[in-house]
Amino acid sequence: MNSIVAYTRFINSKRSLTFSGALILTLLSSILLPLSLPNPVFAYGSPFIGIIALIPLYFAIYSQDSIKKISLMGLVFGAVSTALGNFWLAFFQDFSVWTLGGAVLGYMAYNALLFPFLFAGKEKKYRPLWFAIVWTAYELLKSIGFLGYPWGLSAYSVTEIMPLIQIADMFGVYAISFIIVLANSVIAEWLNGIGSNTLRTLPFKQGITAFTAVIICLTWIYGLVSLQRDIPVVATIDVVLVQNDGDGWAPGKFWNQLENTQNLTWQAVKDRPAPDLIVWSETILRYPLPDYSIYYQRNPENWPFTNFLQSLPAPLLSGGAYMIDRDNFDMINAALLFNNNAR
């Protein structure tokens, strides 16, 4: 707590931070944001980190006066936060230059454009609201369309706070993101004295805090009511879910991993009533079908895949490669549905 007070006094003692200081704060947020999301340390995310993750960035952006420097901060934030928040993409071996490298480059560009829009609210009376609106709009735009990638949203830090997330059934996950980012902004405004005298006035801080508190309270009340509501069962489906137990990208291990997955599946279905559907995880079938059917008719050696399909009591839905352009050998990652005739 003493360190926070000391830091805040330092911020308030200056009209602006040096650019190197702003970069350090940007780096801090670029670490805190992915740390607040579900990860190996916090399996369901960290709400505490989530409501403070963007505070250093708020300080940094509103301490500068140069759009070029702001865009550079966006490049840094995009590179570090994307690399940390999507670290598993590095495990795709030869494809990692595209999976992780492409994501990092893309979000460097996105954030280089985003940060000037955030900066545009510096002298606005209700800049915490501006910051939250712009950030939420960014999360929405990056999650839709051909390049949509809805991972890394601020809302994911509060997945275990059930009353807070029920509002998603009305306004989507982005409403939750808005609340989290607004909370970050309001806390930062109380700590941070950067900006004009108008922004530092007590009535302003009280007003934006009251506005935020009302939104959170209404959201919480709605969540509590929703959690008590009976949801009628319209239909049910009996599904067997099988997660690939191994690294399917390990060189020379593909057929062994496929055989392991087949064995796990058989253990799950052999002594029970037939399910409605069997579901495998993503990218288990690395050779595209039906183009490489001959491979699957002969492998795995102990139990060829096509023979395995014929023994199943239900259709199989699996992630796998699919050829969309044979002439150019162009493949996509697809969801493939098989019947027990191996079709």
Short mmCIF file of C-alpha atoms in Angstrom, two decimals:
data_model
loop_
_atom_site.label_atom_id
_atom_site.label_comp_id
_atom_site.label_asym_id
_atom_site.label_seq_id
_atom_site.Cartn_x
_atom_site.Cartn_y
_atom_site.Cartn_z
CA MET A 1 0.00 0.00 0.00
CA ASN A 2 2.86 2.40 0.85
CA SER A 3 4.40 1.78 -2.56
CA ILE A 4 1.10 2.64 -4.27
CA VAL A 5 0.80 5.86 -2.28
CA ALA A 6 4.41 6.77 -3.04
CA TYR A 7 3.93 6.07 -6.73
CA THR A 8 0.73 8.11 -6.84
CA ARG A 9 2.44 11.06 -5.18
CA PHE A 10 5.20 10.81 -7.75
CA ILE A 11 2.68 10.86 -10.60
CA ASN A 12 0.81 13.78 -9.09
CA SER A 13 4.00 15.77 -8.66
CA LYS A 14 4.52 16.00 -12.43
CA ARG A 15 2.46 17.20 -15.32
CA SER A 16 3.77 14.29 -17.40
CA LEU A 17 5.97 11.23 -17.19
CA THR A 18 9.05 10.80 -19.30
CA PHE A 19 8.50 8.57 -22.29
CA SER A 20 10.68 5.86 -20.76
CA GLY A 21 8.52 5.97 -17.62
CA ALA A 22 5.37 5.68 -19.73
CA LEU A 23 6.87 2.69 -21.55
CA ILE A 24 7.57 0.97 -18.23
CA LEU A 25 3.95 1.46 -17.17
CA THR A 26 2.79 0.19 -20.56
CA LEU A 27 4.92 -2.92 -20.12
CA LEU A 28 3.46 -3.42 -16.65
CA SER A 29 -0.11 -3.43 -18.01
CA SER A 30 0.94 -5.68 -20.90
CA ILE A 31 1.99 -8.24 -18.27
CA LEU A 32 -0.91 -7.74 -15.86
CA LEU A 33 -3.68 -8.06 -18.47
CA PRO A 34 -2.74 -11.58 -19.71
CA LEU A 35 -1.97 -12.56 -16.11
CA SER A 36 -5.54 -11.64 -15.15
CA LEU A 37 -6.98 -13.99 -17.78
CA PRO A 38 -7.24 -17.78 -17.39
CA ASN A 39 -3.70 -19.13 -17.46
CA PRO A 40 -1.54 -21.83 -15.80
CA VAL A 41 -1.20 -19.67 -12.66
CA PHE A 42 -4.85 -18.59 -12.37
CA ALA A 43 -6.92 -21.31 -14.02
CA TYR A 44 -10.10 -19.18 -14.10
CA GLY A 45 -8.50 -15.76 -14.21
CA SER A 46 -7.89 -13.27 -11.41
CA PRO A 47 -10.59 -10.65 -10.68
CA PHE A 48 -8.23 -8.72 -8.40
CA ILE A 49 -5.63 -8.34 -11.14
CA GLY A 50 -8.37 -7.71 -13.67
CA ILE A 51 -9.62 -4.53 -11.99
CA ILE A 52 -6.11 -3.02 -11.78
CA ALA A 53 -4.46 -4.42 -14.93
CA LEU A 54 -5.08 -1.33 -17.07
CA ILE A 55 -4.37 1.31 -14.41
CA PRO A 56 -0.66 1.65 -15.33
CA LEU A 57 -1.65 1.98 -18.98
CA TYR A 58 -4.21 4.66 -18.10
CA PHE A 59 -1.46 6.61 -16.33
CA ALA A 60 0.93 6.13 -19.25
CA ILE A 61 -1.41 7.18 -22.06
CA TYR A 62 -2.68 10.31 -20.35
CA SER A 63 0.83 11.41 -19.35
CA GLN A 64 2.05 11.89 -22.92
CA ASP A 65 1.51 14.55 -25.56
CA SER A 66 2.81 12.91 -28.74
CA ILE A 67 0.67 10.71 -30.98
CA LYS A 68 3.79 9.03 -32.35
CA LYS A 69 4.89 8.05 -28.86
CA ILE A 70 1.39 6.87 -28.04
CA SER A 71 1.37 4.64 -31.14
CA LEU A 72 4.78 3.25 -30.20
CA MET A 73 3.39 2.40 -26.77
CA GLY A 74 0.58 0.58 -28.57
CA LEU A 75 3.11 -1.45 -30.55
CA VAL A 76 4.90 -2.44 -27.34
CA PHE A 77 1.67 -3.30 -25.51
CA GLY A 78 0.37 -5.32 -28.46
CA ALA A 79 3.59 -7.32 -28.80
CA VAL A 80 4.07 -8.19 -25.13
CA SER A 81 0.44 -8.78 -24.10
CA THR A 82 -0.25 -10.91 -27.18
CA ALA A 83 2.90 -13.01 -26.77
CA LEU A 84 2.17 -13.65 -23.08
CA GLY A 85 -1.57 -14.14 -23.49
CA ASN A 86 -1.19 -16.56 -26.40
CA PHE A 87 2.00 -18.35 -25.41
CA TRP A 88 0.62 -21.77 -26.32
CA LEU A 89 0.66 -20.79 -29.99
CA ALA A 90 4.45 -21.16 -29.84
CA PHE A 91 4.00 -24.93 -29.47
CA PHE A 92 2.82 -25.36 -33.07
CA GLN A 93 6.42 -25.98 -34.11
CA ASP A 94 7.02 -24.91 -37.73
CA PHE A 95 3.61 -23.22 -37.80
CA SER A 96 4.39 -21.07 -34.74
CA VAL A 97 5.88 -18.35 -36.93
CA TRP A 98 2.34 -17.94 -38.29
CA THR A 99 0.25 -18.80 -35.24
CA LEU A 100 2.11 -16.71 -32.66
CA GLY A 101 4.14 -14.45 -34.94
CA GLY A 102 1.10 -13.53 -37.00
CA ALA A 103 -1.00 -12.81 -33.91
CA VAL A 104 1.74 -10.63 -32.40
CA LEU A 105 2.21 -8.60 -35.57
CA GLY A 106 -1.53 -8.21 -36.01
CA TYR A 107 -2.14 -6.96 -32.50
CA MET A 108 0.86 -4.66 -32.64
CA ALA A 109 -0.88 -2.96 -35.55
CA TYR A 110 -4.29 -3.01 -33.83
CA ASN A 111 -2.94 -1.42 -30.66
CA ALA A 112 -0.91 1.15 -32.57
CA LEU A 113 -4.27 2.34 -33.95
CA LEU A 114 -6.17 1.87 -30.69
CA PHE A 115 -3.91 3.92 -28.42
CA PRO A 116 -4.37 7.25 -30.27
CA PHE A 117 -8.15 6.80 -29.90
CA LEU A 118 -7.68 6.26 -26.16
CA PHE A 119 -5.38 9.28 -26.04
CA ALA A 120 -8.06 11.43 -27.71
CA GLY A 121 -9.97 11.37 -24.41
CA LYS A 122 -7.17 13.00 -22.42
CA GLU A 123 -8.86 16.37 -22.01
CA LYS A 124 -12.43 15.11 -22.07
CA LYS A 125 -14.39 15.72 -18.90
CA TYR A 126 -15.41 12.09 -18.51
CA ARG A 127 -12.28 10.44 -19.80
CA PRO A 128 -12.71 7.26 -17.70
CA LEU A 129 -15.96 6.66 -19.58
CA TRP A 130 -14.22 7.44 -22.87
CA PHE A 131 -11.42 5.00 -22.07
CA ALA A 132 -13.91 2.23 -21.24
CA ILE A 133 -16.05 2.82 -24.33
CA VAL A 134 -13.10 2.89 -26.73
CA TRP A 135 -11.49 -0.18 -25.17
CA THR A 136 -14.75 -2.15 -25.27
CA ALA A 137 -15.34 -1.14 -28.90
CA TYR A 138 -11.84 -2.39 -29.70
CA GLU A 139 -12.53 -5.75 -28.03
CA LEU A 140 -15.75 -6.07 -30.04
CA LEU A 141 -14.14 -5.18 -33.37
CA LYS A 142 -11.19 -7.52 -32.90
CA SER A 143 -13.54 -10.40 -32.09
CA ILE A 144 -15.75 -10.37 -35.18
CA GLY A 145 -15.32 -10.74 -38.91
CA PHE A 146 -12.82 -12.75 -40.94
CA LEU A 147 -9.93 -11.97 -38.57
CA GLY A 148 -12.06 -12.32 -35.44
CA TYR A 149 -10.15 -13.66 -32.44
CA PRO A 150 -12.16 -13.18 -29.25
CA TRP A 151 -9.45 -14.28 -26.82
CA GLY A 152 -7.88 -11.92 -24.31
CA LEU A 153 -11.02 -9.95 -23.43
CA SER A 154 -11.02 -8.07 -20.12
CA ALA A 155 -14.21 -9.88 -19.10
CA TYR A 156 -12.41 -13.20 -18.84
CA SER A 157 -10.76 -12.12 -15.60
CA VAL A 158 -14.07 -12.43 -13.70
CA THR A 159 -15.33 -15.80 -14.92
CA GLU A 160 -15.86 -17.02 -11.34
CA ILE A 161 -17.92 -14.04 -10.18
CA MET A 162 -21.27 -15.49 -11.19
CA PRO A 163 -23.59 -12.55 -10.36
CA LEU A 164 -21.42 -10.18 -12.40
CA ILE A 165 -21.36 -12.22 -15.58
CA GLN A 166 -25.07 -13.03 -15.93
CA ILE A 167 -25.63 -9.80 -17.83
CA ALA A 168 -23.92 -11.42 -20.79
CA ASP A 169 -27.25 -13.05 -21.70
CA MET A 170 -28.58 -9.58 -22.55
CA PHE A 171 -25.60 -7.56 -23.75
CA GLY A 172 -22.90 -10.12 -24.46
CA VAL A 173 -19.46 -10.50 -22.94
CA TYR A 174 -18.57 -6.96 -24.00
CA ALA A 175 -20.84 -5.45 -21.35
CA ILE A 176 -18.73 -7.23 -18.75
CA SER A 177 -15.56 -5.93 -20.37
CA PHE A 178 -16.98 -2.42 -20.23
CA ILE A 179 -17.62 -2.71 -16.49
CA ILE A 180 -14.13 -4.07 -15.79
CA VAL A 181 -12.37 -1.41 -17.86
CA LEU A 182 -14.54 1.35 -16.39
CA ALA A 183 -13.61 0.17 -12.88
CA ASN A 184 -9.92 0.31 -13.88
CA SER A 185 -10.38 3.84 -15.21
CA VAL A 186 -12.22 5.15 -12.17
CA ILE A 187 -9.68 3.71 -9.75
CA ALA A 188 -6.90 5.21 -11.85
CA GLU A 189 -8.61 8.59 -11.84
CA TRP A 190 -8.71 8.61 -8.04
CA LEU A 191 -5.04 7.68 -7.87
CA ASN A 192 -3.88 9.78 -10.76
CA GLY A 193 -3.68 13.56 -10.82
CA ILE A 194 -2.65 13.80 -14.44
CA GLY A 195 -4.68 16.21 -16.55
CA SER A 196 -6.45 19.50 -16.18
CA ASN A 197 -7.80 20.93 -12.95
CA THR A 198 -11.34 20.15 -14.09
CA LEU A 199 -10.52 16.49 -14.18
CA ARG A 200 -9.12 16.63 -10.67
CA THR A 201 -12.17 18.12 -9.04
CA LEU A 202 -13.89 16.12 -6.35
CA PRO A 203 -17.40 16.45 -7.91
CA PHE A 204 -16.10 14.87 -11.13
CA LYS A 205 -14.59 11.93 -9.30
CA GLN A 206 -17.69 11.50 -7.18
CA GLY A 207 -19.94 11.62 -10.24
CA ILE A 208 -18.07 9.06 -12.33
CA THR A 209 -17.66 6.82 -9.27
CA ALA A 210 -21.37 6.97 -8.51
CA PHE A 211 -22.16 6.18 -12.15
CA THR A 212 -19.86 3.15 -12.05
CA ALA A 213 -21.25 1.99 -8.71
CA VAL A 214 -24.82 2.15 -10.02
CA ILE A 215 -23.92 0.07 -13.08
CA ILE A 216 -22.16 -2.53 -10.96
CA CYS A 217 -25.01 -2.69 -8.45
CA LEU A 218 -27.67 -3.07 -11.14
CA THR A 219 -25.57 -5.73 -12.86
CA TRP A 220 -25.09 -7.57 -9.59
CA ILE A 221 -28.81 -7.46 -8.75
CA TYR A 222 -29.71 -8.73 -12.20
CA GLY A 223 -27.18 -11.52 -11.77
CA LEU A 224 -28.57 -12.60 -8.41
CA VAL A 225 -32.10 -12.68 -9.79
CA SER A 226 -30.97 -14.61 -12.88
CA LEU A 227 -29.20 -17.22 -10.81
CA GLN A 228 -32.46 -17.94 -8.96
CA ARG A 229 -34.45 -18.31 -12.16
CA ASP A 230 -35.51 -21.78 -13.27
CA ILE A 231 -34.35 -22.55 -16.80
CA PRO A 232 -36.62 -25.12 -18.49
CA VAL A 233 -34.99 -28.13 -20.12
CA VAL A 234 -36.01 -28.10 -23.78
CA ALA A 235 -33.92 -31.06 -24.91
CA THR A 236 -30.90 -33.12 -23.90
CA ILE A 237 -28.04 -34.75 -25.77
CA ASP A 238 -25.73 -37.49 -24.54
CA VAL A 239 -22.20 -36.62 -25.63
CA VAL A 240 -18.86 -38.33 -24.98
CA LEU A 241 -16.02 -35.79 -24.95
CA VAL A 242 -12.48 -37.06 -25.53
CA GLN A 243 -9.46 -34.76 -25.16
CA ASN A 244 -6.29 -35.71 -27.03
CA ASP A 245 -3.88 -37.06 -24.40
CA GLY A 246 -0.53 -35.95 -25.78
CA ASP A 247 1.30 -33.55 -28.07
CA GLY A 248 -0.11 -34.16 -31.52
CA TRP A 249 2.58 -31.90 -32.98
CA ALA A 250 5.50 -33.97 -31.70
CA PRO A 251 7.51 -35.21 -34.72
CA GLY A 252 6.74 -38.80 -35.62
CA LYS A 253 4.12 -39.19 -32.90
CA PHE A 254 0.92 -38.50 -34.84
CA TRP A 255 -0.23 -42.08 -35.35
CA ASN A 256 0.64 -43.03 -31.76
CA GLN A 257 -1.39 -40.09 -30.46
CA LEU A 258 -4.31 -40.98 -32.73
CA GLU A 259 -4.26 -44.55 -31.46
CA ASN A 260 -4.22 -43.31 -27.85
CA THR A 261 -7.26 -41.14 -28.58
CA GLN A 262 -9.06 -44.07 -30.20
CA ASN A 263 -8.33 -46.26 -27.17
CA LEU A 264 -9.59 -43.57 -24.76
CA THR A 265 -12.75 -43.24 -26.82
CA TRP A 266 -13.38 -46.98 -26.85
CA GLN A 267 -12.94 -47.16 -23.08
CA ALA A 268 -15.59 -44.46 -22.72
CA VAL A 269 -18.23 -46.06 -24.95
CA LYS A 270 -17.78 -49.85 -24.80
CA ASP A 271 -19.65 -50.54 -21.54
CA ARG A 272 -22.43 -47.98 -21.66
CA PRO A 273 -25.53 -47.15 -23.72
CA ALA A 274 -24.76 -45.62 -27.08
CA PRO A 275 -24.30 -41.82 -26.86
CA ASP A 276 -25.81 -39.40 -29.35
CA LEU A 277 -22.43 -38.02 -30.38
CA ILE A 278 -18.70 -38.47 -29.74
CA VAL A 279 -16.57 -35.33 -29.84
CA TRP A 280 -12.80 -35.10 -30.19
CA SER A 281 -10.68 -32.00 -29.68
CA GLU A 282 -9.14 -29.67 -32.24
CA THR A 283 -6.59 -30.70 -34.91
CA ILE A 284 -6.47 -34.40 -33.97
CA LEU A 285 -6.67 -35.48 -37.64
CA ARG A 286 -3.69 -33.81 -39.25
CA TYR A 287 -3.96 -35.41 -42.69
CA PRO A 288 -6.93 -34.00 -44.62
CA LEU A 289 -9.86 -36.24 -45.42
CA PRO A 290 -10.99 -37.63 -47.79
CA ASP A 291 -7.80 -36.77 -49.71
CA TYR A 292 -5.60 -38.97 -47.52
CA SER A 293 -8.09 -41.76 -46.91
CA ILE A 294 -5.52 -44.39 -47.84
CA TYR A 295 -3.41 -43.30 -44.85
CA TYR A 296 -6.31 -43.76 -42.46
CA GLN A 297 -7.18 -47.15 -43.95
CA ARG A 298 -3.73 -48.43 -42.92
CA ASN A 299 -2.96 -46.43 -39.77
CA PRO A 300 -2.65 -46.59 -36.82
CA GLU A 301 -1.10 -50.00 -37.45
CA ASN A 302 -2.87 -51.79 -34.60
CA TRP A 303 -6.29 -50.26 -35.30
CA PRO A 304 -6.69 -48.30 -38.55
CA PHE A 305 -8.84 -45.20 -38.17
CA THR A 306 -11.46 -46.27 -40.74
CA ASN A 307 -11.94 -49.60 -38.92
CA PHE A 308 -12.22 -47.71 -35.65
CA LEU A 309 -14.97 -45.50 -37.08
CA GLN A 310 -16.97 -48.55 -38.15
CA SER A 311 -16.90 -49.87 -34.58
CA LEU A 312 -18.28 -46.70 -33.02
CA PRO A 313 -21.89 -46.67 -31.76
CA ALA A 314 -22.39 -42.99 -32.64
CA PRO A 315 -21.17 -40.33 -35.10
CA LEU A 316 -17.79 -38.74 -34.43
CA LEU A 317 -17.22 -34.97 -34.55
CA SER A 318 -13.51 -34.16 -34.66
CA GLY A 319 -11.19 -31.29 -35.38
CA GLY A 320 -8.96 -31.89 -38.36
CA ALA A 321 -7.45 -30.64 -41.59
CA TYR A 322 -9.65 -30.14 -44.65
CA MET A 323 -8.44 -29.46 -48.19
CA ILE A 324 -10.23 -26.53 -49.80
CA ASP A 325 -7.94 -26.15 -52.85
CA ARG A 326 -6.16 -29.29 -54.04
CA ASP A 327 -4.26 -27.53 -56.82
CA ASN A 328 -2.59 -25.11 -54.38
CA PHE A 329 -2.57 -27.55 -51.45
CA ASP A 330 -4.58 -25.05 -49.41
CA MET A 331 -5.97 -26.48 -46.14
CA ILE A 332 -8.02 -25.13 -43.25
CA ASN A 333 -8.63 -26.24 -39.68
CA ALA A 334 -12.15 -27.65 -39.73
CA ALA A 335 -14.78 -29.57 -37.76
CA LEU A 336 -15.38 -32.95 -39.42
CA LEU A 337 -18.43 -35.15 -38.81
CA PHE A 338 -18.11 -38.90 -39.53
CA ASN A 339 -20.73 -41.64 -39.49
CA ASN A 340 -19.80 -45.23 -38.70
CA ASN A 341 -19.38 -45.95 -42.42
CA ALA A 342 -16.23 -43.81 -42.26
CA ARG A 343 -17.86 -41.08 -44.36
#
